[in-house]
PDB file of C-alpha atoms in Angstrom:
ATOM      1  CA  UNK A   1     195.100 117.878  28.144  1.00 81.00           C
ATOM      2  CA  UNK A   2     198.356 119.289  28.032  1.00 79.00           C
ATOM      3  CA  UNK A   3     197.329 123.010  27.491  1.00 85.00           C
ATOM      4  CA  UNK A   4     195.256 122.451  30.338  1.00 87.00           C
ATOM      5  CA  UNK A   5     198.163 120.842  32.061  1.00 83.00           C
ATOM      6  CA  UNK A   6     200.439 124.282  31.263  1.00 83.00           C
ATOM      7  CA  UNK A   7     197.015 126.691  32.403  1.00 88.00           C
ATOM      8  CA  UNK A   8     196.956 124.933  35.878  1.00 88.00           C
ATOM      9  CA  UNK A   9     201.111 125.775  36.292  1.00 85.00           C
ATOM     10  CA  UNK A  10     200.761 129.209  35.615  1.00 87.00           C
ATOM     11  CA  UNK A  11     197.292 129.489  37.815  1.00 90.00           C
ATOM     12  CA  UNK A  12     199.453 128.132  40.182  1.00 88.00           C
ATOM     13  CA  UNK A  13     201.869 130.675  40.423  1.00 85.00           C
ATOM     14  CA  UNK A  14     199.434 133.256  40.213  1.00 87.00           C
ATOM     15  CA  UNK A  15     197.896 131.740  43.622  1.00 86.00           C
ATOM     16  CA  UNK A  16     194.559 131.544  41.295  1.00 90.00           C
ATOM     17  CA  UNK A  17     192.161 128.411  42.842  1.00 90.00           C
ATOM     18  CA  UNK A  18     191.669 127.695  39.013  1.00 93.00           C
ATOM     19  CA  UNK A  19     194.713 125.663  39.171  1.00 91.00           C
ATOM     20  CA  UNK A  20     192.188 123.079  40.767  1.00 92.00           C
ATOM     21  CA  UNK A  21     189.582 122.979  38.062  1.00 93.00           C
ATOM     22  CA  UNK A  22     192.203 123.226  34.886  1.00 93.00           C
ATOM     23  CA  UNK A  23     194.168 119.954  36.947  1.00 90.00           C
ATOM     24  CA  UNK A  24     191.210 117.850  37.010  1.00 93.00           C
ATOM     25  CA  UNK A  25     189.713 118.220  33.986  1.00 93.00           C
ATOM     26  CA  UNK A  26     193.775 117.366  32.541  1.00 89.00           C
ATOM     27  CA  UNK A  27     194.402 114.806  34.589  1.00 90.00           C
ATOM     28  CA  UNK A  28     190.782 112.830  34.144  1.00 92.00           C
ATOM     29  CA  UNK A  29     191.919 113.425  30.261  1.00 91.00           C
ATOM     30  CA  UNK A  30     195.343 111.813  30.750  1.00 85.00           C
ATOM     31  CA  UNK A  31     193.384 109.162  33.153  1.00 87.00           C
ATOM     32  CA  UNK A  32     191.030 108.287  30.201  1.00 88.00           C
ATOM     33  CA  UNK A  33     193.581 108.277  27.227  1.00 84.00           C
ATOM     34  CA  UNK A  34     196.720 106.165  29.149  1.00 78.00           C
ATOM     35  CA  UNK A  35     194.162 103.311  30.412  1.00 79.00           C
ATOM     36  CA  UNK A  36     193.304 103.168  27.427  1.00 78.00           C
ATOM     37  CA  UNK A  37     196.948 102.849  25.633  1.00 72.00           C
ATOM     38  CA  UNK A  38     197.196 100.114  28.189  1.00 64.00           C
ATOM     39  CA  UNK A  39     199.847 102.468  29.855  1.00 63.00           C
ATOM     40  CA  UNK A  40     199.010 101.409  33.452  1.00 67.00           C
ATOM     41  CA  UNK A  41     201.593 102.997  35.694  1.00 63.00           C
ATOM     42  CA  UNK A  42     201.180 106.209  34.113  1.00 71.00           C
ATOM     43  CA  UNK A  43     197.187 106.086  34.383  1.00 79.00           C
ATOM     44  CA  UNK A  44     198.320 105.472  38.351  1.00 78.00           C
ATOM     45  CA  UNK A  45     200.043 108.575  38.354  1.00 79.00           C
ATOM     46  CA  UNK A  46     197.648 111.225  37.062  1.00 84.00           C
ATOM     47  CA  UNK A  47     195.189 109.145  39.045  1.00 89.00           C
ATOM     48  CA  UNK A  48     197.022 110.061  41.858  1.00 90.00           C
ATOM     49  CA  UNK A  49     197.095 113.500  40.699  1.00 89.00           C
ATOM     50  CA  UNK A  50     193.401 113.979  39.842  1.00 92.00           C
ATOM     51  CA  UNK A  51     192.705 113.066  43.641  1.00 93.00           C
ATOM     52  CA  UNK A  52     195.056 115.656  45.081  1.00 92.00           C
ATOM     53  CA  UNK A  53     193.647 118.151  42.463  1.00 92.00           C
ATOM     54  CA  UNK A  54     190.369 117.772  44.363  1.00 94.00           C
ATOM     55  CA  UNK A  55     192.378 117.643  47.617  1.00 93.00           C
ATOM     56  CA  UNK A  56     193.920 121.355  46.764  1.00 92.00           C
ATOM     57  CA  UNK A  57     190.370 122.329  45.571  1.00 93.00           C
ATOM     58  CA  UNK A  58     189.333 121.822  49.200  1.00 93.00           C
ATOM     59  CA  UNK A  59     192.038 123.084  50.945  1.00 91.00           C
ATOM     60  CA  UNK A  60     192.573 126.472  49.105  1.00 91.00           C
ATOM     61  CA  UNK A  61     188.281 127.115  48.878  1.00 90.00           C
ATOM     62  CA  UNK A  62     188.540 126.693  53.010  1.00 84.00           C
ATOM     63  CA  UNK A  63     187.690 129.558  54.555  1.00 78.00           C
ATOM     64  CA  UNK A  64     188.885 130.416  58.583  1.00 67.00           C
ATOM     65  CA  UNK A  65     187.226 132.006  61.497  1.00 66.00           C
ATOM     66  CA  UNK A  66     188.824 135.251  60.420  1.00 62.00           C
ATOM     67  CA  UNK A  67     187.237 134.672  56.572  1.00 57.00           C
ATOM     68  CA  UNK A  68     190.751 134.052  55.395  1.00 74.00           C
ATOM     69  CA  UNK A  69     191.830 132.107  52.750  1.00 79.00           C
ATOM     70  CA  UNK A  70     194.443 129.306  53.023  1.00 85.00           C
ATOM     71  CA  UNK A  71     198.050 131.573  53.582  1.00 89.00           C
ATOM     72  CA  UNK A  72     201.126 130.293  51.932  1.00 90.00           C
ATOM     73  CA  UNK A  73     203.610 128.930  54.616  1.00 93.00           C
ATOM     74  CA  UNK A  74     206.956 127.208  54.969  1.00 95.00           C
ATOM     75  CA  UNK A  75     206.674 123.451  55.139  1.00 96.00           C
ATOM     76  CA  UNK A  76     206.437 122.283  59.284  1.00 95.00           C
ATOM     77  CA  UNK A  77     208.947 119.808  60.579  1.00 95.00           C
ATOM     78  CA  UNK A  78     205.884 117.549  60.706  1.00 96.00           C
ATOM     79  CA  UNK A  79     205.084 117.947  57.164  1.00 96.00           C
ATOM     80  CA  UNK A  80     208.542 117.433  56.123  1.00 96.00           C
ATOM     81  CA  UNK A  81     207.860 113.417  57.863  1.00 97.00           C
ATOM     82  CA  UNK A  82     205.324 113.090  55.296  1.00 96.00           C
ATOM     83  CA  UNK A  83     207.053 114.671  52.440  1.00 96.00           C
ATOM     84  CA  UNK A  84     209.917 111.814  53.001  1.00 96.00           C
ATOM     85  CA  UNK A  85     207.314 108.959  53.683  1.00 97.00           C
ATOM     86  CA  UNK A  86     205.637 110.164  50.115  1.00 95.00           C
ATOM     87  CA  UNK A  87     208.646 110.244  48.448  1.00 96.00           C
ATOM     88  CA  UNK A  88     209.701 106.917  49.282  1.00 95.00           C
ATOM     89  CA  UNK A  89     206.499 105.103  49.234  1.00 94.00           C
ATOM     90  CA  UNK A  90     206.382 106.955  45.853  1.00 91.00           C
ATOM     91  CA  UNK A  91     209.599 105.614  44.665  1.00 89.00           C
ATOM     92  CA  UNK A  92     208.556 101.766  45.588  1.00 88.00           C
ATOM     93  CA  UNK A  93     205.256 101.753  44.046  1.00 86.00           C
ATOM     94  CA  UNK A  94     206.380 103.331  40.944  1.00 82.00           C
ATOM     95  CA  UNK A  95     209.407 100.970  40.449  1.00 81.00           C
ATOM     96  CA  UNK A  96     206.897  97.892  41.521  1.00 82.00           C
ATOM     97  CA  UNK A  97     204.432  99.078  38.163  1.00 79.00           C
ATOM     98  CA  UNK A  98     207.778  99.770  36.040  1.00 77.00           C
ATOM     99  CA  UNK A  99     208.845  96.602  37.033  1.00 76.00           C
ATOM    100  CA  UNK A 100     205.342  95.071  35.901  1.00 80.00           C
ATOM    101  CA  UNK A 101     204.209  96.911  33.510  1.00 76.00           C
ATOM    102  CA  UNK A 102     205.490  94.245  30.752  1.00 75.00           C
ATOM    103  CA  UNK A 103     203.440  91.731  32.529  1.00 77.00           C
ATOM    104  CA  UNK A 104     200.512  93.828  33.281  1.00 73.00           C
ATOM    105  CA  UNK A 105     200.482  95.107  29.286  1.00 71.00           C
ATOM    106  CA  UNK A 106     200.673  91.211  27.925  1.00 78.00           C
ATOM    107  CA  UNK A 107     197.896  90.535  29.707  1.00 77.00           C
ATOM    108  CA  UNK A 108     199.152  88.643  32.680  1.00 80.00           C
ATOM    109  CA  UNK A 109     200.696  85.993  30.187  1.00 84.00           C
ATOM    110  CA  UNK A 110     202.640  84.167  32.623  1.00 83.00           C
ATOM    111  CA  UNK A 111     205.253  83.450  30.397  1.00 85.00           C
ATOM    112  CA  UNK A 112     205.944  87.401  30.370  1.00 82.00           C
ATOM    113  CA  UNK A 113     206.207  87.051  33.822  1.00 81.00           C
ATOM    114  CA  UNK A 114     208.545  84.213  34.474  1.00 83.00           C
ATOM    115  CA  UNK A 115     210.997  86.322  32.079  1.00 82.00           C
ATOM    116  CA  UNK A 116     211.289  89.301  34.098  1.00 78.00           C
ATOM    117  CA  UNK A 117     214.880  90.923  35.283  1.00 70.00           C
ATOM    118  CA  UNK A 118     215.027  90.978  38.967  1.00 70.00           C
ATOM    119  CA  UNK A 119     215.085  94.227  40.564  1.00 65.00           C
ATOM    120  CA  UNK A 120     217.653  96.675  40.765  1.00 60.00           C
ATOM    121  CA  UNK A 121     219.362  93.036  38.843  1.00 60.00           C
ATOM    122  CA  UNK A 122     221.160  95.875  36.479  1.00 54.00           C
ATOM    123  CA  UNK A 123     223.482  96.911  39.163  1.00 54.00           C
ATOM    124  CA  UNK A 124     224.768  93.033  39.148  1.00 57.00           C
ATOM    125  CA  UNK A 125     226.056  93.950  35.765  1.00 51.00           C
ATOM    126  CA  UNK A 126     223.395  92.229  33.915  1.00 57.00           C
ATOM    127  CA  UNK A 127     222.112  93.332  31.054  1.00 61.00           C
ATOM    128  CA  UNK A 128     219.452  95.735  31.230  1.00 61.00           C
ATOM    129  CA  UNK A 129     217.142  97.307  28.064  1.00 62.00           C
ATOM    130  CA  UNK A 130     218.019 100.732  28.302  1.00 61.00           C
ATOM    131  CA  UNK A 131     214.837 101.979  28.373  1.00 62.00           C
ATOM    132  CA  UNK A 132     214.450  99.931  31.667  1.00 63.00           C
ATOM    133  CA  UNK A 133     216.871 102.000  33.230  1.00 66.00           C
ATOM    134  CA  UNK A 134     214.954 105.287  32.336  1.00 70.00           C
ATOM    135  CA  UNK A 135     212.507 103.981  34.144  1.00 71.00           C
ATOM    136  CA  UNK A 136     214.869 104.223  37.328  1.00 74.00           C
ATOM    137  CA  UNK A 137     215.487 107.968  36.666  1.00 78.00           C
ATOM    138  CA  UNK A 138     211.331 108.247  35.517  1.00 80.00           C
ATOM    139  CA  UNK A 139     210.675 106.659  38.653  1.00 84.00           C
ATOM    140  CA  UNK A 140     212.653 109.270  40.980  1.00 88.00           C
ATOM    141  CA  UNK A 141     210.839 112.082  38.755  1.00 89.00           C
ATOM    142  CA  UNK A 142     207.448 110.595  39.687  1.00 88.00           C
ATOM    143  CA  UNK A 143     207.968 110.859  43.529  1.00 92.00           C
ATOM    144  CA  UNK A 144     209.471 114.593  43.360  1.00 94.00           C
ATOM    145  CA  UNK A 145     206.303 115.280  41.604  1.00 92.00           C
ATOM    146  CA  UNK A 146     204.162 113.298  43.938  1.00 93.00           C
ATOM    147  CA  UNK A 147     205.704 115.265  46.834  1.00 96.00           C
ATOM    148  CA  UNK A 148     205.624 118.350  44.944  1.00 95.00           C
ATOM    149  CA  UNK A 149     201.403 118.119  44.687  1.00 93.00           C
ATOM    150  CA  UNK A 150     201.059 117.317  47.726  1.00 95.00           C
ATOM    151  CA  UNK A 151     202.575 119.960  49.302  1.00 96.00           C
ATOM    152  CA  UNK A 152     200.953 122.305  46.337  1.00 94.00           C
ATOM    153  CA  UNK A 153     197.994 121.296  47.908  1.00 93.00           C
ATOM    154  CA  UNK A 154     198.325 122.876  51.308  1.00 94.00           C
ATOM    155  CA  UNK A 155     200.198 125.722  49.882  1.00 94.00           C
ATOM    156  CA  UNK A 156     203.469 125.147  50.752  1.00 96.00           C
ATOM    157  CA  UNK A 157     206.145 127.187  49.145  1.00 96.00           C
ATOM    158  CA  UNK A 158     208.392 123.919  49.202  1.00 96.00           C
ATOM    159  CA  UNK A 159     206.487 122.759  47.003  1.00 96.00           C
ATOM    160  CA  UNK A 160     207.899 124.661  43.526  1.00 96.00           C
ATOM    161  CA  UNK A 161     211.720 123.196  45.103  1.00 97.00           C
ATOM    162  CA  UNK A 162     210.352 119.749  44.130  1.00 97.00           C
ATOM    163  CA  UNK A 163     208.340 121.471  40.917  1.00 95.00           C
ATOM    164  CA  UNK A 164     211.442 122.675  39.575  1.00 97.00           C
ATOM    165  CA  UNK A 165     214.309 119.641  40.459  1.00 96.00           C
ATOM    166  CA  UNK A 166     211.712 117.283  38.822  1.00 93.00           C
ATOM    167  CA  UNK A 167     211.274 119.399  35.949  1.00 93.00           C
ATOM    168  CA  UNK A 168     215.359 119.998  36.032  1.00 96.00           C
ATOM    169  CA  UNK A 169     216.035 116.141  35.768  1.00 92.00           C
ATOM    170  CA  UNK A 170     212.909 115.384  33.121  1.00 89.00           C
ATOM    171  CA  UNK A 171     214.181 117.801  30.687  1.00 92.00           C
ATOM    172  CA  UNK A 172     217.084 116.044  29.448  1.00 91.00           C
ATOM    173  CA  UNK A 173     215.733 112.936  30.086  1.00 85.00           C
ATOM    174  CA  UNK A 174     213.114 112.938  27.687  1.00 83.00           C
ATOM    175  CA  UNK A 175     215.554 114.859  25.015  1.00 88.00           C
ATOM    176  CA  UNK A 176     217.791 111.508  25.645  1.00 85.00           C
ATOM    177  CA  UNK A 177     214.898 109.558  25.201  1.00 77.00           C
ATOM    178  CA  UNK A 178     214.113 111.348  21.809  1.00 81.00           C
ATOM    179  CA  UNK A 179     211.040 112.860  23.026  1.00 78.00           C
ATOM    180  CA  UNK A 180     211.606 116.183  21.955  1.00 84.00           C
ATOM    181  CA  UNK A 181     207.840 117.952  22.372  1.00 80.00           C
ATOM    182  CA  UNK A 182     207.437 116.044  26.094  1.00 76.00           C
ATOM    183  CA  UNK A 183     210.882 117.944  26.707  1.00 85.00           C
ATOM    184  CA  UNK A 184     209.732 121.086  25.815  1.00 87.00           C
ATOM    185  CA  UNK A 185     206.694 120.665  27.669  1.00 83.00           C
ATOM    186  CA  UNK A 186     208.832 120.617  30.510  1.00 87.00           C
ATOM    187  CA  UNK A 187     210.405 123.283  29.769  1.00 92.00           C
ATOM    188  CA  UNK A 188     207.350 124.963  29.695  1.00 90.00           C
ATOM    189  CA  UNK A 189     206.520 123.766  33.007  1.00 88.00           C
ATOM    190  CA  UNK A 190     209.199 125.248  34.580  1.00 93.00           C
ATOM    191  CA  UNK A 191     209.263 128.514  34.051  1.00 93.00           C
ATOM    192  CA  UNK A 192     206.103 129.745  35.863  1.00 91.00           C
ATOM    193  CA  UNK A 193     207.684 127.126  38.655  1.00 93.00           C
ATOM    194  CA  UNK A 194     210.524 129.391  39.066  1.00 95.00           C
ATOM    195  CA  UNK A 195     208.063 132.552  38.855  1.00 94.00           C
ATOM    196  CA  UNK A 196     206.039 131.033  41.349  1.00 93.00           C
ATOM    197  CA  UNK A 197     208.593 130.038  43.693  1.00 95.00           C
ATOM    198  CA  UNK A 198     209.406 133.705  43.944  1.00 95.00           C
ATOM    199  CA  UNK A 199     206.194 134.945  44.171  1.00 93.00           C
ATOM    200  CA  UNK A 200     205.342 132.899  46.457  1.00 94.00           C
ATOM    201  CA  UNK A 201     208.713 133.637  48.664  1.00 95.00           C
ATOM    202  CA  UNK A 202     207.466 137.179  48.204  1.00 93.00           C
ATOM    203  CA  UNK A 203     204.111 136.286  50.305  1.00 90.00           C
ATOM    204  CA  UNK A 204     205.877 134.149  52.509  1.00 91.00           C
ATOM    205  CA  UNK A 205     208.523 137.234  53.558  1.00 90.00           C
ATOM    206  CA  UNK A 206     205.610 139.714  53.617  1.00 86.00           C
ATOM    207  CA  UNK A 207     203.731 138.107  55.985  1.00 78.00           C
ATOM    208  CA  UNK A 208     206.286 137.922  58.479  1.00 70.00           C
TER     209      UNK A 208
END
């Protein structure tokens, strides 16, 4: 899954439509192995991104009345609404199965539940587990990623800005975390981000 995960980066950059086909079959992977670790919120997430693999699929095997291929373009003002609306509703529905995930993974024990922190109750100076405050900076992560495939999707060259910030903030994140190979993973990840932003700059500036 997660040398299928790294193919579908660099296809990306390339501008190769097998970015699609390497996505889904990593993602349904991840889908199938996090369900069942009981890992809810991140089964949500490559859920999210198996659907807007076969979203891209679509939209890059389209095909115009001049037998043109999707073009890479700069994000409209219009898109940039959605990007925002993404990333927050991203943000909230992340931090709502953070939040729950204890509860969710004890099997809706409601004893689990009564015990929850409040929200955001960490910035009342109470006394958070720090891995619950990861989850904050995980969460913000998430919906630069979320935005990021979206946007990948109709072949914006925004999109590697969001690529590579996310990959930027989960890099020493995970190290912190002690999660050395995920870390590197990332690392991996952003390199052909930072190719493909330029590459696709390059097509961008020659069509004009």
């Amino acid at each position: 899954a997660a040398l299928l995960g790294i193919s579908s980066v660099v296809f990306s950059a390339r501008k190769s439509i097998w970015v699609y086909p390497t996505g889904i079959f990593s993602t349904a992977i991840y889908v199938y192995l996090l369900f069942g670790w009981g890992l809810y919120g991140d089964t949500l997430i490559n859920a999210y991104y198996f659907v807007m693999s076969i979203y891209g699929w679509y939209m890059w095997s389209k095909i115009d009345e001049n037998s043109q291929h999707l073009p890479v373009t700069r994000t409209t003002r219009k898109e940039k609404i959605y990007a925002v609306f993404i990333f927050t509703a991203s943000i909230f529905l992340v931090l709502f199965v953070y939040h729950f995930k204890p509860y969710i993974q004890s099997g809706f024990d409601a004893n689990v539940l009564a015990n929850l922190p409040k929200p955001f109750s960490w910035l009342n100076g109470e006394n958070i587990p720090f891995e619950m405050r990861i989850q904050y900076v995980d969460t913000l992560t998430t919906a630069l990623f979320f935005v990021g495939m979206w946007l990948m999707a109709r072949k914006k060259l925004e999109n590697w800005t969001y690529w590579i910030v996310g990959d930027l903030i989960a890099i020493p994140m995970y190290l912190f975390r002690g999660y050395g190979i995920t870390a590197l993973q990332y690392f991996i990840f952003l390199i052909p981000a930072i190719i493909g932003y330029f590459a696709w700059r390059k097509d961008v500036v020659k069509r004009k």
